Amino acid sequence: MDQASYYCPRCQQFRLFQSTPMNHTPHILASIFLCGLWLPIWIIMAISDTPAWVCAFCGYHDLTKYLADPALKQRDLEAGAQRRAEAARKKEERKDWPLPQMAAVFVRENLLIVIGIAVVLALVVTGVVMIMNSAQEPTNYTLQTTSSYSPVSSDDGRGQERVSLAGTLEGELRMKFSDVTCTAEGTQTQQFVIASSKVDQKFADDFKKAANPILLRLRKAGFKDVRIERTFTNQEWRFSL
Ligand SMILES: [Zn+2]
């Protein structure tokens, strides 16, 4: 309990005033147990703590600065009344002003606040735009990867061999089907495609047979599956090698 002598306006004489200073013990404990998380709150409370000084005789209390300087209270009261009168006078004077003039005067009188709000708004907008941009980036990368993806460049290094074998087999199959085309397709040129208007179920069945020497050559070249297309129709036969 702190004690000091101040002039008490109610008792009209100097009296003993008492004040209970801030108790720091619970804050020390809280700071320890919360691993320092309580520190900022403690600091704010300590800074804003204005211990109340109470007259020991009548219970009158006031801010320390006013007890220490009674004339200051009078000055502050007068200054406050003056500010309110000035505000009322301005309000009366401006009550018929058009909106643009009111806005212009408001901006001029509150320039710092207006600039502050503008800066905060600009930062928020910039932040939102950046977040939206960064959220879109992965999509862009995916598109880029897809469009620049090259089938031949990503194969097992034997794509050329398969393309060449397809050409050879096309020549051989021409004996049987004059309009046949043989191609190495798929992202890794590992699908062997035979297209002709003359292929049929029987050809497809025979082609699948293990004894077919063409299958062996296709496997050796790294082909993974076969598609036999009957052109000008929706018919096709597929099988894996
Ligand atoms: Zn008193």
mmCIF file of C-alpha atoms and ligand atoms in Angstrom:
data_model
loop_
_atom_site.group_PDB
_atom_site.id
_atom_site.type_symbol
_atom_site.label_atom_id
_atom_site.label_comp_id
_atom_site.label_asym_id
_atom_site.label_seq_id
_atom_site.Cartn_x
_atom_site.Cartn_y
_atom_site.Cartn_z
ATOM 1 C CA MET A 1 0.000 0.000 0.000
ATOM 2 C CA ASP A 2 1.521 3.320 -1.162
ATOM 3 C CA GLN A 3 0.755 6.532 0.651
ATOM 4 C CA ALA A 4 1.062 10.171 -0.400
ATOM 5 C CA SER A 5 -0.276 13.546 0.600
ATOM 6 C CA TYR A 6 -2.537 15.385 -1.907
ATOM 7 C CA TYR A 7 -4.998 18.221 -1.686
ATOM 8 C CA CYS A 8 -8.481 16.663 -1.452
ATOM 9 C CA PRO A 9 -11.045 18.897 -3.202
ATOM 10 C CA ARG A 10 -13.873 17.353 -1.223
ATOM 11 C CA CYS A 11 -12.250 17.653 2.214
ATOM 12 C CA GLN A 12 -10.880 21.054 1.077
ATOM 13 C CA GLN A 13 -7.506 20.319 2.674
ATOM 14 C CA PHE A 14 -4.403 18.171 2.290
ATOM 15 C CA ARG A 15 -5.160 14.581 3.140
ATOM 16 C CA LEU A 16 -3.435 11.236 3.201
ATOM 17 C CA PHE A 17 -4.126 9.363 -0.072
ATOM 18 C CA GLN A 18 -3.586 5.638 -0.456
ATOM 19 C CA SER A 19 -2.949 3.541 -3.548
ATOM 20 C CA THR A 20 -2.564 -0.172 -4.152
ATOM 21 C CA PRO A 21 0.270 -0.678 -6.611
ATOM 22 C CA MET A 22 -0.025 -3.288 -9.322
ATOM 23 C CA ASN A 23 0.662 -6.811 -8.076
ATOM 24 C CA HIS A 24 3.235 -8.352 -10.431
ATOM 25 C CA THR A 25 3.409 -11.798 -8.802
ATOM 26 C CA PRO A 26 0.545 -13.426 -10.775
ATOM 27 C CA HIS A 27 1.984 -11.970 -14.001
ATOM 28 C CA ILE A 28 5.424 -13.476 -13.283
ATOM 29 C CA LEU A 29 3.794 -16.871 -12.674
ATOM 30 C CA ALA A 30 1.621 -16.578 -15.806
ATOM 31 C CA SER A 31 4.665 -15.634 -17.907
ATOM 32 C CA ILE A 32 6.609 -18.662 -16.633
ATOM 33 C CA PHE A 33 3.787 -21.160 -17.102
ATOM 34 C CA LEU A 34 2.810 -19.823 -20.536
ATOM 35 C CA CYS A 35 6.430 -19.812 -21.734
ATOM 36 C CA GLY A 36 6.520 -16.015 -22.071
ATOM 37 C CA LEU A 37 3.250 -15.764 -24.001
ATOM 38 C CA TRP A 38 1.836 -13.649 -21.170
ATOM 39 C CA LEU A 39 4.716 -11.126 -21.385
ATOM 40 C CA PRO A 40 3.104 -8.754 -23.947
ATOM 41 C CA ILE A 41 -0.124 -8.623 -21.936
ATOM 42 C CA TRP A 42 1.813 -7.973 -18.737
ATOM 43 C CA ILE A 43 3.791 -5.152 -20.412
ATOM 44 C CA ILE A 44 0.609 -3.508 -21.772
ATOM 45 C CA MET A 45 -1.097 -3.754 -18.375
ATOM 46 C CA ALA A 46 1.960 -2.354 -16.572
ATOM 47 C CA ILE A 47 2.188 0.601 -18.987
ATOM 48 C CA SER A 48 -1.526 1.414 -18.848
ATOM 49 C CA ASP A 49 -1.770 0.812 -15.102
ATOM 50 C CA THR A 50 -2.757 4.052 -13.393
ATOM 51 C CA PRO A 51 -3.093 3.231 -9.704
ATOM 52 C CA ALA A 52 -6.064 4.981 -8.168
ATOM 53 C CA TRP A 53 -5.217 7.293 -5.257
ATOM 54 C CA VAL A 54 -8.011 7.351 -2.710
ATOM 55 C CA CYS A 55 -8.488 9.947 0.051
ATOM 56 C CA ALA A 56 -8.160 8.022 3.323
ATOM 57 C CA PHE A 57 -10.819 10.243 4.931
ATOM 58 C CA CYS A 58 -13.637 10.731 2.375
ATOM 59 C CA GLY A 59 -12.860 8.201 -0.365
ATOM 60 C CA TYR A 60 -12.455 10.869 -3.072
ATOM 61 C CA HIS A 61 -10.294 9.639 -5.926
ATOM 62 C CA ASP A 62 -9.004 11.059 -9.166
ATOM 63 C CA LEU A 63 -6.195 10.627 -11.683
ATOM 64 C CA THR A 64 -2.776 11.157 -10.107
ATOM 65 C CA LYS A 65 -1.943 14.042 -12.467
ATOM 66 C CA TYR A 66 -5.035 15.979 -11.319
ATOM 67 C CA LEU A 67 -4.373 15.323 -7.602
ATOM 68 C CA ALA A 68 -0.802 16.531 -8.083
ATOM 69 C CA ASP A 69 -1.932 19.680 -9.978
ATOM 70 C CA PRO A 70 -5.545 20.690 -9.239
ATOM 71 C CA ALA A 71 -5.248 23.639 -11.686
ATOM 72 C CA LEU A 72 -4.524 21.160 -14.516
ATOM 73 C CA LYS A 73 -7.963 19.621 -14.136
ATOM 74 C CA GLN A 74 -9.586 23.017 -14.573
ATOM 75 C CA ARG A 75 -7.472 23.725 -17.653
ATOM 76 C CA ASP A 76 -8.311 20.328 -19.184
ATOM 77 C CA LEU A 77 -12.024 20.838 -18.517
ATOM 78 C CA GLU A 78 -11.917 24.266 -20.182
ATOM 79 C CA ALA A 79 -9.952 22.924 -23.153
ATOM 80 C CA GLY A 80 -12.479 20.096 -23.554
ATOM 81 C CA ALA A 81 -15.408 22.530 -23.465
ATOM 82 C CA GLN A 82 -13.633 24.702 -26.044
ATOM 83 C CA ARG A 83 -13.100 21.745 -28.396
ATOM 84 C CA ARG A 84 -16.751 20.738 -28.122
ATOM 85 C CA ALA A 85 -17.884 24.321 -28.794
ATOM 86 C CA GLU A 86 -15.595 24.517 -31.830
ATOM 87 C CA ALA A 87 -16.933 21.207 -33.156
ATOM 88 C CA ALA A 88 -20.529 22.368 -32.680
ATOM 89 C CA ARG A 89 -19.754 25.666 -34.453
ATOM 90 C CA LYS A 90 -18.188 23.818 -37.436
ATOM 91 C CA LYS A 91 -21.115 21.430 -37.617
ATOM 92 C CA GLU A 92 -23.577 24.319 -37.661
ATOM 93 C CA GLU A 93 -21.520 26.181 -40.282
ATOM 94 C CA ARG A 94 -21.288 23.115 -42.561
ATOM 95 C CA LYS A 95 -24.760 21.715 -42.235
ATOM 96 C CA ASP A 96 -25.887 23.136 -45.620
ATOM 97 C CA TRP A 97 -22.672 22.390 -47.516
ATOM 98 C CA PRO A 98 -22.944 20.193 -50.610
ATOM 99 C CA LEU A 99 -21.487 16.683 -50.248
ATOM 100 C CA PRO A 100 -18.324 17.223 -52.404
ATOM 101 C CA GLN A 101 -17.321 20.255 -50.313
ATOM 102 C CA MET A 102 -17.886 18.282 -47.076
ATOM 103 C CA ALA A 103 -15.801 15.415 -48.457
ATOM 104 C CA ALA A 104 -12.988 17.767 -49.527
ATOM 105 C CA VAL A 105 -12.849 19.417 -46.094
ATOM 106 C CA PHE A 106 -13.015 16.028 -44.354
ATOM 107 C CA VAL A 107 -10.042 14.764 -46.394
ATOM 108 C CA ARG A 108 -8.061 17.954 -45.668
ATOM 109 C CA GLU A 109 -8.742 17.829 -41.924
ATOM 110 C CA ASN A 110 -8.066 14.103 -41.611
ATOM 111 C CA LEU A 111 -5.284 13.833 -44.183
ATOM 112 C CA LEU A 112 -3.083 11.440 -42.188
ATOM 113 C CA ILE A 113 -5.975 9.084 -41.415
ATOM 114 C CA VAL A 114 -7.109 9.127 -45.064
ATOM 115 C CA ILE A 115 -3.556 8.385 -46.289
ATOM 116 C CA GLY A 116 -3.264 5.609 -43.676
ATOM 117 C CA ILE A 117 -6.519 3.972 -44.804
ATOM 118 C CA ALA A 118 -5.458 4.286 -48.467
ATOM 119 C CA VAL A 119 -2.079 2.637 -47.731
ATOM 120 C CA VAL A 120 -3.727 -0.196 -45.768
ATOM 121 C CA LEU A 121 -6.286 -0.729 -48.577
ATOM 122 C CA ALA A 122 -3.517 -0.756 -51.198
ATOM 123 C CA LEU A 123 -1.552 -3.336 -49.165
ATOM 124 C CA VAL A 124 -4.641 -5.526 -48.707
ATOM 125 C CA VAL A 125 -5.496 -5.379 -52.427
ATOM 126 C CA THR A 126 -1.864 -6.126 -53.363
ATOM 127 C CA GLY A 127 -1.855 -9.063 -50.941
ATOM 128 C CA VAL A 128 -5.101 -10.481 -52.315
ATOM 129 C CA VAL A 129 -3.870 -10.125 -55.911
ATOM 130 C CA MET A 130 -0.577 -11.851 -55.034
ATOM 131 C CA ILE A 131 -2.382 -14.698 -53.258
ATOM 132 C CA MET A 132 -4.729 -15.167 -56.238
ATOM 133 C CA ASN A 133 -1.779 -15.124 -58.660
ATOM 134 C CA SER A 134 0.192 -17.664 -56.663
ATOM 135 C CA ALA A 135 -2.894 -19.881 -56.437
ATOM 136 C CA GLN A 136 -3.153 -19.880 -60.240
ATOM 137 C CA GLU A 137 0.498 -20.611 -60.934
ATOM 138 C CA PRO A 138 0.414 -24.416 -60.551
ATOM 139 C CA THR A 139 -2.342 -24.606 -63.200
ATOM 140 C CA ASN A 140 -0.228 -22.557 -65.612
ATOM 141 C CA TYR A 141 2.772 -24.801 -65.067
ATOM 142 C CA THR A 142 0.658 -27.887 -65.721
ATOM 143 C CA LEU A 143 -0.643 -26.444 -68.992
ATOM 144 C CA GLN A 144 2.864 -25.490 -70.042
ATOM 145 C CA THR A 145 4.177 -28.979 -69.290
ATOM 146 C CA THR A 146 1.370 -30.582 -71.239
ATOM 147 C CA SER A 147 1.743 -28.374 -74.303
ATOM 148 C CA SER A 148 5.518 -28.743 -74.475
ATOM 149 C CA TYR A 149 5.358 -32.509 -73.885
ATOM 150 C CA SER A 150 7.035 -34.367 -76.688
ATOM 151 C CA PRO A 151 6.044 -38.030 -77.235
ATOM 152 C CA VAL A 152 9.220 -39.095 -78.985
ATOM 153 C CA SER A 153 11.627 -37.390 -76.572
ATOM 154 C CA SER A 154 10.218 -39.249 -73.547
ATOM 155 C CA ASP A 155 10.420 -42.820 -74.876
ATOM 156 C CA ASP A 156 12.925 -45.495 -73.937
ATOM 157 C CA GLY A 157 15.365 -44.314 -76.567
ATOM 158 C CA ARG A 158 14.181 -46.896 -79.104
ATOM 159 C CA GLY A 159 11.310 -44.885 -80.583
ATOM 160 C CA GLN A 160 13.145 -44.543 -83.889
ATOM 161 C CA GLU A 161 13.657 -48.312 -84.004
ATOM 162 C CA ARG A 162 9.901 -48.889 -83.553
ATOM 163 C CA VAL A 163 8.967 -46.273 -86.161
ATOM 164 C CA SER A 164 11.363 -47.965 -88.575
ATOM 165 C CA LEU A 165 10.005 -51.457 -87.778
ATOM 166 C CA ALA A 166 6.455 -50.183 -88.389
ATOM 167 C CA GLY A 167 7.562 -49.021 -91.835
ATOM 168 C CA THR A 168 9.134 -52.399 -92.602
ATOM 169 C CA LEU A 169 6.035 -54.311 -91.458
ATOM 170 C CA GLU A 170 3.817 -52.007 -93.496
ATOM 171 C CA GLY A 171 5.806 -52.989 -96.604
ATOM 172 C CA GLU A 172 5.413 -56.682 -95.772
ATOM 173 C CA LEU A 173 1.671 -56.408 -95.031
ATOM 174 C CA ARG A 174 1.065 -54.530 -98.305
ATOM 175 C CA MET A 175 1.336 -57.922 -100.025
ATOM 176 C CA LYS A 176 -1.863 -58.892 -98.242
ATOM 177 C CA PHE A 177 -3.682 -55.550 -97.731
ATOM 178 C CA SER A 178 -2.948 -52.975 -100.436
ATOM 179 C CA ASP A 179 -4.231 -50.030 -98.328
ATOM 180 C CA VAL A 180 -2.564 -50.946 -95.023
ATOM 181 C CA THR A 181 -0.692 -48.420 -92.898
ATOM 182 C CA CYS A 182 1.449 -49.407 -89.916
ATOM 183 C CA THR A 183 2.458 -46.797 -87.359
ATOM 184 C CA ALA A 184 4.111 -46.552 -83.969
ATOM 185 C CA GLU A 185 1.746 -44.503 -81.807
ATOM 186 C CA GLY A 186 1.084 -43.499 -78.234
ATOM 187 C CA THR A 187 3.036 -41.119 -76.030
ATOM 188 C CA GLN A 188 6.060 -43.437 -76.133
ATOM 189 C CA THR A 189 5.544 -44.884 -79.644
ATOM 190 C CA GLN A 190 4.901 -48.223 -77.942
ATOM 191 C CA GLN A 191 1.555 -48.962 -79.571
ATOM 192 C CA PHE A 192 1.677 -50.718 -82.925
ATOM 193 C CA VAL A 193 -1.267 -49.722 -85.113
ATOM 194 C CA ILE A 194 -2.371 -51.556 -88.238
ATOM 195 C CA ALA A 195 -5.060 -49.713 -90.209
ATOM 196 C CA SER A 196 -6.751 -51.097 -93.295
ATOM 197 C CA SER A 197 -10.255 -51.357 -94.717
ATOM 198 C CA LYS A 198 -9.590 -55.037 -95.352
ATOM 199 C CA VAL A 199 -8.657 -56.312 -91.898
ATOM 200 C CA ASP A 200 -11.254 -58.487 -90.167
ATOM 201 C CA GLN A 201 -11.866 -60.585 -87.056
ATOM 202 C CA LYS A 202 -9.994 -63.555 -88.543
ATOM 203 C CA PHE A 203 -6.886 -61.448 -89.235
ATOM 204 C CA ALA A 204 -7.010 -60.074 -85.709
ATOM 205 C CA ASP A 205 -7.385 -63.564 -84.207
ATOM 206 C CA ASP A 206 -4.485 -64.943 -86.289
ATOM 207 C CA PHE A 207 -2.341 -61.922 -85.435
ATOM 208 C CA LYS A 208 -2.752 -62.643 -81.702
ATOM 209 C CA LYS A 209 -1.537 -66.213 -81.996
ATOM 210 C CA ALA A 210 1.765 -66.881 -80.258
ATOM 211 C CA ALA A 211 3.238 -68.454 -83.389
ATOM 212 C CA ASN A 212 2.928 -65.163 -85.307
ATOM 213 C CA PRO A 213 6.540 -64.142 -86.067
ATOM 214 C CA ILE A 214 5.526 -60.465 -86.308
ATOM 215 C CA LEU A 215 4.606 -60.483 -82.578
ATOM 216 C CA LEU A 216 8.125 -61.555 -81.674
ATOM 217 C CA ARG A 217 9.624 -58.699 -83.691
ATOM 218 C CA LEU A 218 7.208 -56.209 -82.092
ATOM 219 C CA ARG A 219 8.105 -57.417 -78.570
ATOM 220 C CA LYS A 220 11.834 -57.234 -79.334
ATOM 221 C CA ALA A 221 11.455 -53.620 -80.496
ATOM 222 C CA GLY A 222 9.704 -52.706 -77.206
ATOM 223 C CA PHE A 223 6.108 -52.398 -78.403
ATOM 224 C CA LYS A 224 3.650 -52.799 -75.533
ATOM 225 C CA ASP A 225 0.320 -53.237 -77.296
ATOM 226 C CA VAL A 226 -1.357 -53.611 -80.684
ATOM 227 C CA ARG A 227 -4.385 -51.954 -82.221
ATOM 228 C CA ILE A 228 -5.870 -53.282 -85.437
ATOM 229 C CA GLU A 229 -8.229 -50.763 -87.019
ATOM 230 C CA ARG A 230 -10.715 -51.459 -89.762
ATOM 231 C CA THR A 231 -10.754 -48.044 -91.455
ATOM 232 C CA PHE A 232 -14.022 -46.250 -92.316
ATOM 233 C CA THR A 233 -15.735 -48.248 -89.538
ATOM 234 C CA ASN A 234 -15.662 -48.147 -85.763
ATOM 235 C CA GLN A 235 -14.290 -51.666 -85.606
ATOM 236 C CA GLU A 236 -10.976 -52.243 -83.906
ATOM 237 C CA TRP A 237 -9.175 -54.970 -81.983
ATOM 238 C CA ARG A 238 -6.723 -54.310 -79.197
ATOM 239 C CA PHE A 239 -4.425 -56.530 -77.252
ATOM 240 C CA SER A 240 -1.288 -56.269 -75.133
ATOM 241 C CA LEU A 241 1.996 -57.861 -76.073
HETATM 242 ZN ZN ZN B 1 -11.040 13.778 1.129
#
